[in-house]
Coordinates of C-alpha atoms in Angstrom, one line a residue:
M117 CA 22.8 1.0 -70.9
T118 CA 24.1 3.6 -68.6
W119 CA 26.1 6.6 -69.3
L120 CA 29.5 6.9 -67.1
P121 CA 32.5 9.3 -67.4
S122 CA 35.4 7.7 -68.9
P123 CA 38.6 7.8 -66.6
C124 CA 41.2 10.8 -67.0
T125 CA 44.1 10.5 -69.4
A126 CA 46.5 12.4 -67.4
K127 CA 48.9 10.9 -64.9
T128 CA 47.2 9.4 -61.9
T129 CA 48.1 8.4 -58.2
S130 CA 46.9 5.6 -56.1
Y131 CA 45.2 7.6 -53.3
E132 CA 41.3 7.8 -53.0
V133 CA 39.3 10.8 -52.3
P134 CA 36.0 10.7 -50.5
F135 CA 34.4 13.5 -52.6
F136 CA 34.8 15.0 -56.0
S137 CA 37.5 17.3 -56.0
P138 CA 36.9 20.9 -57.9
S139 CA 40.3 20.0 -59.8
L140 CA 38.4 17.5 -61.9
Q141 CA 37.2 20.3 -64.1
D142 CA 40.7 20.1 -65.8
C143 CA 40.0 16.6 -67.0
N144 CA 38.3 15.7 -70.3
F145 CA 35.2 13.5 -69.6
Q146 CA 33.6 11.4 -72.5
P147 CA 30.5 9.7 -72.1
T148 CA 30.8 5.8 -72.5
L149 CA 28.3 3.2 -72.7
V150 CA 28.8 0.4 -70.0
E151 CA 26.8 -2.7 -69.8
P152 CA 24.7 -3.4 -66.7
S153 CA 26.7 -6.6 -66.0
K154 CA 29.9 -4.8 -65.9
M155 CA 28.7 -1.9 -63.7
A156 CA 29.3 -3.5 -60.5
I157 CA 32.9 -4.4 -61.7
H158 CA 33.4 -0.8 -62.5
F159 CA 32.4 0.5 -59.2
R160 CA 34.6 -1.8 -57.4
T161 CA 37.6 -0.4 -59.2
R162 CA 39.4 2.5 -57.6
I163 CA 38.8 6.0 -58.9
K164 CA 42.0 7.7 -59.8
F165 CA 42.4 11.4 -60.2
P166 CA 45.1 13.3 -61.8
D167 CA 48.2 14.4 -59.8
H168 CA 48.5 18.2 -59.8
S169 CA 51.2 18.5 -57.3
N170 CA 53.6 20.3 -59.7
Q171 CA 50.8 22.8 -60.4
K172 CA 49.7 25.7 -58.5
S173 CA 46.2 25.2 -56.6
S174 CA 43.6 27.4 -58.3
G175 CA 41.9 30.3 -56.3
Y176 CA 38.6 28.5 -56.6
F177 CA 40.0 25.4 -54.7
L178 CA 41.4 27.5 -51.9
S179 CA 38.3 29.4 -51.5
I180 CA 36.3 26.2 -51.2
C181 CA 38.7 24.8 -48.6
R182 CA 38.4 28.1 -46.5
F183 CA 34.5 27.7 -46.6
F184 CA 34.5 24.3 -45.3
S185 CA 37.1 25.0 -42.5
K186 CA 35.4 28.2 -41.2
S187 CA 31.9 26.6 -41.3
L188 CA 33.2 23.5 -39.4
S189 CA 35.0 25.4 -36.8
E190 CA 32.0 27.8 -36.1
T191 CA 29.3 25.0 -35.9
P192 CA 28.0 24.4 -32.3
Y193 CA 28.8 20.7 -32.4
D194 CA 31.8 19.3 -34.0
P195 CA 31.8 15.5 -33.9
P196 CA 35.5 15.0 -33.1
F197 CA 35.4 17.3 -30.2
S198 CA 33.2 17.9 -27.4
P199 CA 30.7 20.8 -27.6
V200 CA 32.0 23.9 -26.0
S201 CA 28.5 25.7 -25.3
K202 CA 27.4 22.7 -23.1
L203 CA 30.4 22.9 -20.9
Q204 CA 29.7 26.5 -20.4
K205 CA 26.1 25.7 -19.5
A206 CA 27.2 23.2 -16.9
K207 CA 29.5 25.7 -15.4
K208 CA 26.6 28.1 -15.0
K209 CA 24.5 25.7 -13.3
K210 CA 27.1 24.6 -11.0
I211 CA 27.4 28.4 -10.1
Q212 CA 23.8 28.9 -9.7
D213 CA 23.4 25.9 -7.5
G214 CA 26.3 27.2 -5.2
N215 CA 24.4 30.4 -4.9
S216 CA 21.1 28.6 -4.1
N217 CA 22.7 26.7 -1.3
S218 CA 24.0 29.9 0.3
I219 CA 20.6 31.4 -0.2
K220 CA 18.9 28.4 1.7
N221 CA 21.8 28.4 4.4
S222 CA 21.0 32.0 5.1
T223 CA 17.3 31.2 6.1
L224 CA 18.5 28.7 8.8
P225 CA 17.7 28.1 11.6
L226 CA 13.9 27.5 10.6
H227 CA 11.4 29.1 12.4
S228 CA 7.7 27.7 12.7
D229 CA 4.7 29.2 14.3
L230 CA 3.0 25.9 15.2
P231 CA 1.4 26.3 18.6
F232 CA 2.5 23.2 20.2
D233 CA 5.8 21.3 21.2
F234 CA 7.5 19.0 18.5
F235 CA 7.5 15.4 19.3
Y236 CA 8.4 12.5 17.0
S237 CA 5.1 10.9 17.7
Y238 CA 2.3 12.8 19.3
S239 CA -0.3 9.9 19.9
E240 CA 2.2 7.5 21.4
T241 CA 4.1 9.9 23.7
N242 CA 2.9 10.5 27.1
P243 CA 4.4 13.9 28.2
S244 CA 3.5 13.4 31.8
V245 CA 6.0 10.5 32.2
N246 CA 9.4 11.8 32.6
P247 CA 12.3 9.3 31.4
I248 CA 15.0 8.0 33.7
G249 CA 17.6 8.2 30.9
Y250 CA 18.6 8.7 27.3
R251 CA 20.1 6.4 24.8
E252 CA 21.7 9.3 23.2
S253 CA 22.7 12.9 24.3
P254 CA 19.9 15.5 24.0
K255 CA 22.2 17.8 22.1
F256 CA 21.7 15.6 19.0
S257 CA 18.6 17.1 17.6
P258 CA 16.7 14.9 15.0
F259 CA 16.2 18.3 13.1
G260 CA 19.8 18.4 12.3
P261 CA 22.5 20.9 13.9
G262 CA 21.5 24.5 13.7
R263 CA 18.3 24.0 11.5
L264 CA 15.6 24.8 13.9
D265 CA 15.3 27.7 16.3
R266 CA 14.0 25.3 19.3
K267 CA 16.1 23.4 21.5
W268 CA 15.8 19.7 21.7
T269 CA 15.3 18.2 25.1
G270 CA 15.8 14.6 24.2
T271 CA 12.0 13.9 23.7
S272 CA 10.7 17.0 22.4
A273 CA 11.3 20.5 21.1
P274 CA 9.0 22.9 23.2
S275 CA 7.8 26.2 21.7
E276 CA 9.3 29.2 23.6
V277 CA 6.4 31.5 22.3
E278 CA 3.4 31.9 24.5
V279 CA 0.2 30.2 22.7
K280 CA -2.9 32.2 22.6
I281 CA -5.5 29.4 22.4
N282 CA -8.5 31.8 21.5
E283 CA -6.8 33.1 18.4
V284 CA -5.7 29.5 17.4
L285 CA -9.3 28.3 17.6
E286 CA -10.7 31.2 15.7
E287 CA -8.1 30.8 12.9
R288 CA -9.1 27.2 12.6
K289 CA -12.9 27.9 12.5
R290 CA -12.0 30.4 9.8
I291 CA -10.2 27.8 7.7
L292 CA -12.7 25.0 8.1
G293 CA -15.5 27.5 7.1
D294 CA -19.3 26.3 7.2
P295 CA -19.8 22.6 7.9
L296 CA -20.1 20.4 5.0
S297 CA -23.7 19.1 3.8
E298 CA -24.6 15.4 3.6
E299 CA -24.4 15.3 0.1
E300 CA -20.8 17.0 0.1
V301 CA -19.5 14.4 2.7
A302 CA -21.1 11.5 0.7
E303 CA -19.2 12.7 -2.4
L304 CA -15.9 12.9 -0.6
V305 CA -16.4 9.7 1.0
E306 CA -17.2 7.9 -2.3
Q307 CA -14.2 9.5 -4.0
Y308 CA -11.6 8.5 -1.2
R309 CA -12.8 5.5 0.6
H310 CA -11.5 2.9 -2.0
N311 CA -8.2 0.9 -1.2
N312 CA -6.8 2.1 -4.7
C313 CA -7.0 5.7 -3.5
S314 CA -3.9 7.7 -4.4
R315 CA -4.4 10.1 -1.6
Q316 CA -3.8 8.0 1.3
I317 CA -1.3 7.9 4.1
N318 CA -0.5 4.7 6.1
L319 CA -0.3 5.2 9.8
G320 CA 1.9 2.6 11.5
K321 CA 3.1 1.8 15.0
G322 CA 4.8 5.2 15.4
G323 CA 1.2 6.8 15.4
V324 CA 0.7 10.5 14.4
T325 CA 4.2 11.5 13.7
H326 CA 5.7 14.8 13.0
N327 CA 6.8 14.4 9.4
M328 CA 3.3 12.9 8.9
L329 CA 1.8 16.4 9.0
D330 CA 4.0 17.5 6.2
D331 CA 2.6 14.6 4.2
I332 CA -0.8 15.7 5.1
H333 CA -0.5 19.4 3.7
N334 CA 1.3 17.9 0.8
H335 CA -1.7 16.0 -0.1
W336 CA -4.0 19.0 0.7
R337 CA -2.3 20.9 -2.1
R338 CA -4.2 19.2 -4.7
A339 CA -7.1 17.5 -2.8
E340 CA -9.7 18.5 -0.4
A341 CA -9.2 15.4 1.7
V342 CA -6.7 12.7 2.7
R343 CA -7.3 8.9 3.3
I344 CA -5.6 7.7 6.5
K345 CA -5.3 3.9 7.2
C346 CA -4.4 3.0 10.7
L347 CA -2.6 -0.2 11.6
G348 CA -0.8 -1.6 14.5
V349 CA -0.5 -0.4 18.2
P350 CA -2.1 3.0 17.7
T351 CA -5.5 1.4 16.6
L352 CA -6.1 0.3 20.5
D353 CA -7.3 4.0 20.8
M354 CA -8.7 5.5 17.7
N355 CA -10.3 8.3 19.6
N356 CA -6.5 9.5 20.7
I357 CA -5.6 9.3 16.9
C358 CA -8.3 11.3 15.7
F359 CA -7.7 14.0 18.4
H360 CA -4.0 14.4 17.6
L361 CA -4.8 14.5 13.7
E362 CA -7.4 17.3 14.1
D363 CA -5.3 19.2 16.7
K364 CA -2.0 19.1 15.0
S365 CA -3.1 19.5 11.3
G366 CA -6.0 21.9 11.7
G367 CA -8.4 19.6 9.5
K368 CA -11.5 17.9 10.4
I369 CA -12.3 14.2 10.4
I370 CA -15.5 13.6 8.4
Y371 CA -15.6 9.9 8.0
R372 CA -14.5 7.0 10.4
H373 CA -14.8 3.3 9.6
I374 CA -12.9 1.0 12.0
N375 CA -9.5 2.0 11.2
I376 CA -9.9 4.1 8.0
L377 CA -10.3 7.9 8.3
L378 CA -10.8 10.9 6.0
L379 CA -9.2 14.0 6.9
Y380 CA -10.8 17.2 5.4
R381 CA -8.7 20.4 4.9
G382 CA -11.5 22.9 5.1
R383 CA -13.3 25.4 2.9
N384 CA -11.0 28.3 3.2
Y385 CA -7.7 26.4 3.3
N386 CA -5.1 28.0 1.1
P387 CA -1.9 25.9 0.1
A388 CA 0.2 29.1 -0.1
N389 CA -0.3 29.9 3.6
R390 CA 0.3 26.5 4.9
P391 CA 2.4 26.5 8.2
T392 CA 6.1 25.7 8.1
I393 CA 6.7 22.3 9.3
P394 CA 10.6 21.5 9.6
L395 CA 11.3 17.9 8.9
M396 CA 12.9 15.2 11.3
L397 CA 15.9 14.1 9.4
W398 CA 16.2 10.9 11.6
K399 CA 14.2 9.0 14.1
P400 CA 15.5 9.7 17.6
Y401 CA 16.2 6.9 19.9
A402 CA 13.6 6.4 22.5
P403 CA 14.5 7.3 26.2
I404 CA 14.7 4.8 28.8
Y405 CA 11.4 4.9 30.9
P406 CA 10.7 3.2 34.5
K407 CA 10.2 -0.6 34.3
L408 CA 6.7 -1.7 33.1
V409 CA 6.4 -4.9 35.1
K410 CA 7.4 -5.1 38.8
N411 CA 8.7 -8.1 40.4
V412 CA 5.8 -7.9 42.9
A413 CA 2.5 -6.4 41.8
D414 CA 1.0 -3.6 43.7
G415 CA -1.4 -5.1 46.1
L416 CA -0.1 -8.6 46.0
S417 CA 2.8 -10.5 47.8
F418 CA 5.5 -12.3 46.0
E419 CA 3.7 -15.7 46.2
E420 CA 0.4 -14.3 45.1
T421 CA 2.0 -12.7 42.1
K422 CA 4.0 -15.8 41.1
E423 CA 0.6 -17.8 41.2
M424 CA -1.3 -15.3 39.1
R425 CA 1.6 -15.5 36.5
G426 CA 1.3 -19.3 36.5
R427 CA -2.5 -19.2 36.2
G428 CA -2.3 -16.8 33.4
L429 CA 0.3 -18.8 31.4
N430 CA -1.8 -22.0 31.7
S431 CA -5.0 -20.4 30.8
P432 CA -6.5 -20.4 27.2
P433 CA -5.7 -17.1 25.3
L434 CA -8.5 -14.5 25.0
M435 CA -7.2 -13.3 21.7
K436 CA -4.4 -13.9 19.2
L437 CA -3.1 -10.7 17.8
T438 CA -1.2 -10.4 14.4
R439 CA 1.6 -8.1 13.4
N440 CA 0.5 -4.7 12.3
G441 CA -3.1 -5.8 12.7
V442 CA -6.3 -4.0 13.5
Y443 CA -6.8 -3.8 17.4
V444 CA -9.9 -1.6 17.5
N445 CA -12.0 -4.2 19.6
V446 CA -9.1 -5.4 22.0
V447 CA -9.9 -3.0 25.0
E448 CA -13.6 -4.1 25.0
R449 CA -12.8 -7.7 24.8
V450 CA -10.6 -7.5 27.8
R451 CA -13.1 -5.5 29.7
E452 CA -15.8 -7.9 29.2
A453 CA -13.2 -10.9 30.2
F454 CA -12.3 -9.2 33.3
G455 CA -16.1 -9.5 34.3
F456 CA -15.7 -13.2 35.0
E457 CA -12.0 -13.7 35.0
E458 CA -9.2 -12.4 37.3
V459 CA -6.3 -13.1 34.9
V460 CA -6.2 -12.8 31.0
R461 CA -3.8 -13.9 28.4
L462 CA -3.2 -12.4 25.0
D463 CA -1.3 -14.4 22.5
C464 CA 1.0 -12.0 20.6
T465 CA 3.2 -14.5 18.6
H466 CA 5.2 -12.8 15.7
V467 CA 4.0 -9.4 16.9
G468 CA 7.5 -8.6 18.4
S469 CA 8.5 -7.9 21.9
S470 CA 8.6 -4.2 21.5
D471 CA 4.9 -4.1 20.2
C472 CA 3.9 -6.4 23.1
K473 CA 5.2 -3.9 25.6
R474 CA 3.4 -1.0 23.7
I475 CA 0.2 -3.1 23.8
G476 CA 0.7 -3.6 27.6
V477 CA 1.0 0.2 28.3
K478 CA -2.0 1.0 26.2
L479 CA -4.2 -1.6 27.9
R480 CA -2.8 -0.7 31.3
D481 CA -4.4 3.2 30.9
L482 CA -7.5 2.3 28.9
V483 CA -8.9 -0.9 30.6
P484 CA -7.3 -0.2 33.2
C485 CA -5.4 -3.3 34.3
V486 CA -2.1 -4.5 35.6
P487 CA 0.5 -6.2 33.3
I488 CA 2.2 -8.8 35.4
L489 CA 4.2 -10.7 32.8
F490 CA 5.6 -10.5 29.2
K491 CA 7.1 -13.8 28.3
D492 CA 7.6 -15.5 24.8
E493 CA 5.3 -12.9 23.3
Q494 CA 2.4 -13.5 25.8
I495 CA 0.8 -10.7 27.7
I496 CA -0.5 -11.7 31.1
L497 CA -2.9 -9.0 32.6
W498 CA -4.3 -8.8 36.1
R499 CA -7.8 -6.8 36.6
G500 CA -6.4 -5.3 39.8
K501 CA -7.2 -5.5 43.6
R502 CA -10.3 -3.1 43.5
D503 CA -12.3 -5.5 41.4
R504 CA -11.3 -8.3 43.6
E505 CA -12.4 -6.6 46.8
E506 CA -15.6 -5.6 45.1
D507 CA -16.4 -9.3 44.2
V508 CA -15.7 -10.4 47.8
N509 CA -17.9 -7.7 49.3
S510 CA -20.8 -8.7 46.9

C-alpha cells in the first residue's frame, strides 16, 4: 500500500500546472491508502488545484515568481533565445580578423634576401635560351599583384641586389657544420629511406620548383632531413636536380639511390631564421620558344632528312618509356645505341606530346643528338653529322 494525498475539497478549475504551486499550502491534505492496482489509474487523472482568483496572491508566491524570472534572465544561455555572449565574441573575432588583415597588408610587398632569380622551375628552365613570345602579358606576376618587390619579366623575377658569393658560401658552411659521420648518415638513411616515410616530397615533371623550397623548409622545422622522390622527365639528369636542390635550399644531399634523394638541413640550422620564400599563387604560362624540330636538319638535305625520318619510324624501338617513369638510364642507352646505329626511335606511347618534347630537349643537350621527328608519341633521334664523318674517315 502507498500513501498519497487526497484531492483538495475547495473549488477547482480544469487547467494543469507542471509543478506544485506554493498556494497548495492552503489545501488540507489527508493521507489515504491506495491499492497498487489503482495507482496507474490515479496518476492518469488530472491534478486539479483550487481556484484563488478572487483572493490576493500571497507575498511568498510573488517573491518566488520574482526569483525565477530574475534567475532565468541573468543566465548566460536561455533556451528560447540565442545566447548574447556568443554573439559578442563573434563580433570581436571579426574585428580582430580585420585588424590582422590590415597588419598583413601593411607588410606588402614582401622582401626576400635569397641570392638568386625566382623561376617557376629551376631545373627545367634554361636562362640562356630567350623566348620569342609570351602567352600572357609579363605584367601578370604569379606572385600576385603588389605582393613582391621584384619585377616579373615573363620568365623570372630577377634579384636587384648584388649577390656576394663569398658571404653566401660562408653562411652555408656555417649552417651545415661539420660533416656527418658514417654512423649518423646510416641512421638518417634508415629512418627516411622507406616508402611510408611521412617526410617525403614528390618531384614531378616540373622539376625543382620555387614553391618546393618552401615545402622543404617546412619539413626541416621538425625533421633533420627530407626524402625526395623524383619521377618523370627531370630524372633524365639527376645531377642537375641535385645541384639545384643544394644550391637553392642550402642543404646537403647525403643519400642518392636511383631516383630517391635524402636532403639534410645541417647541424646549425635554425627554423626561426629560415629565409623568406614568397609563394607563387598560380603556375605561369610557359613562354613560346623557337621550334625544336626543323624542316631540314642541319647538315642534311631535304631528301636525306626525309629518308632518316622514314628509317627511324620503321626501325624497332630502342626503349619504351612510361608516363611519369624513371628515366635514369635513358641517356646512357641512347649513347650506346649511337655507337652502331645512325637513327634511334624511342616509343613514348601514353607519355604525352608535351613530355615527349621535354625528353627530346633533354636528350639533345645530354647525349648530344639531333631530334628530327615527333610523331604519334614517337621520338626519332639522329646522332649528328660529326659521328657520320668520323665513321667514314675510319
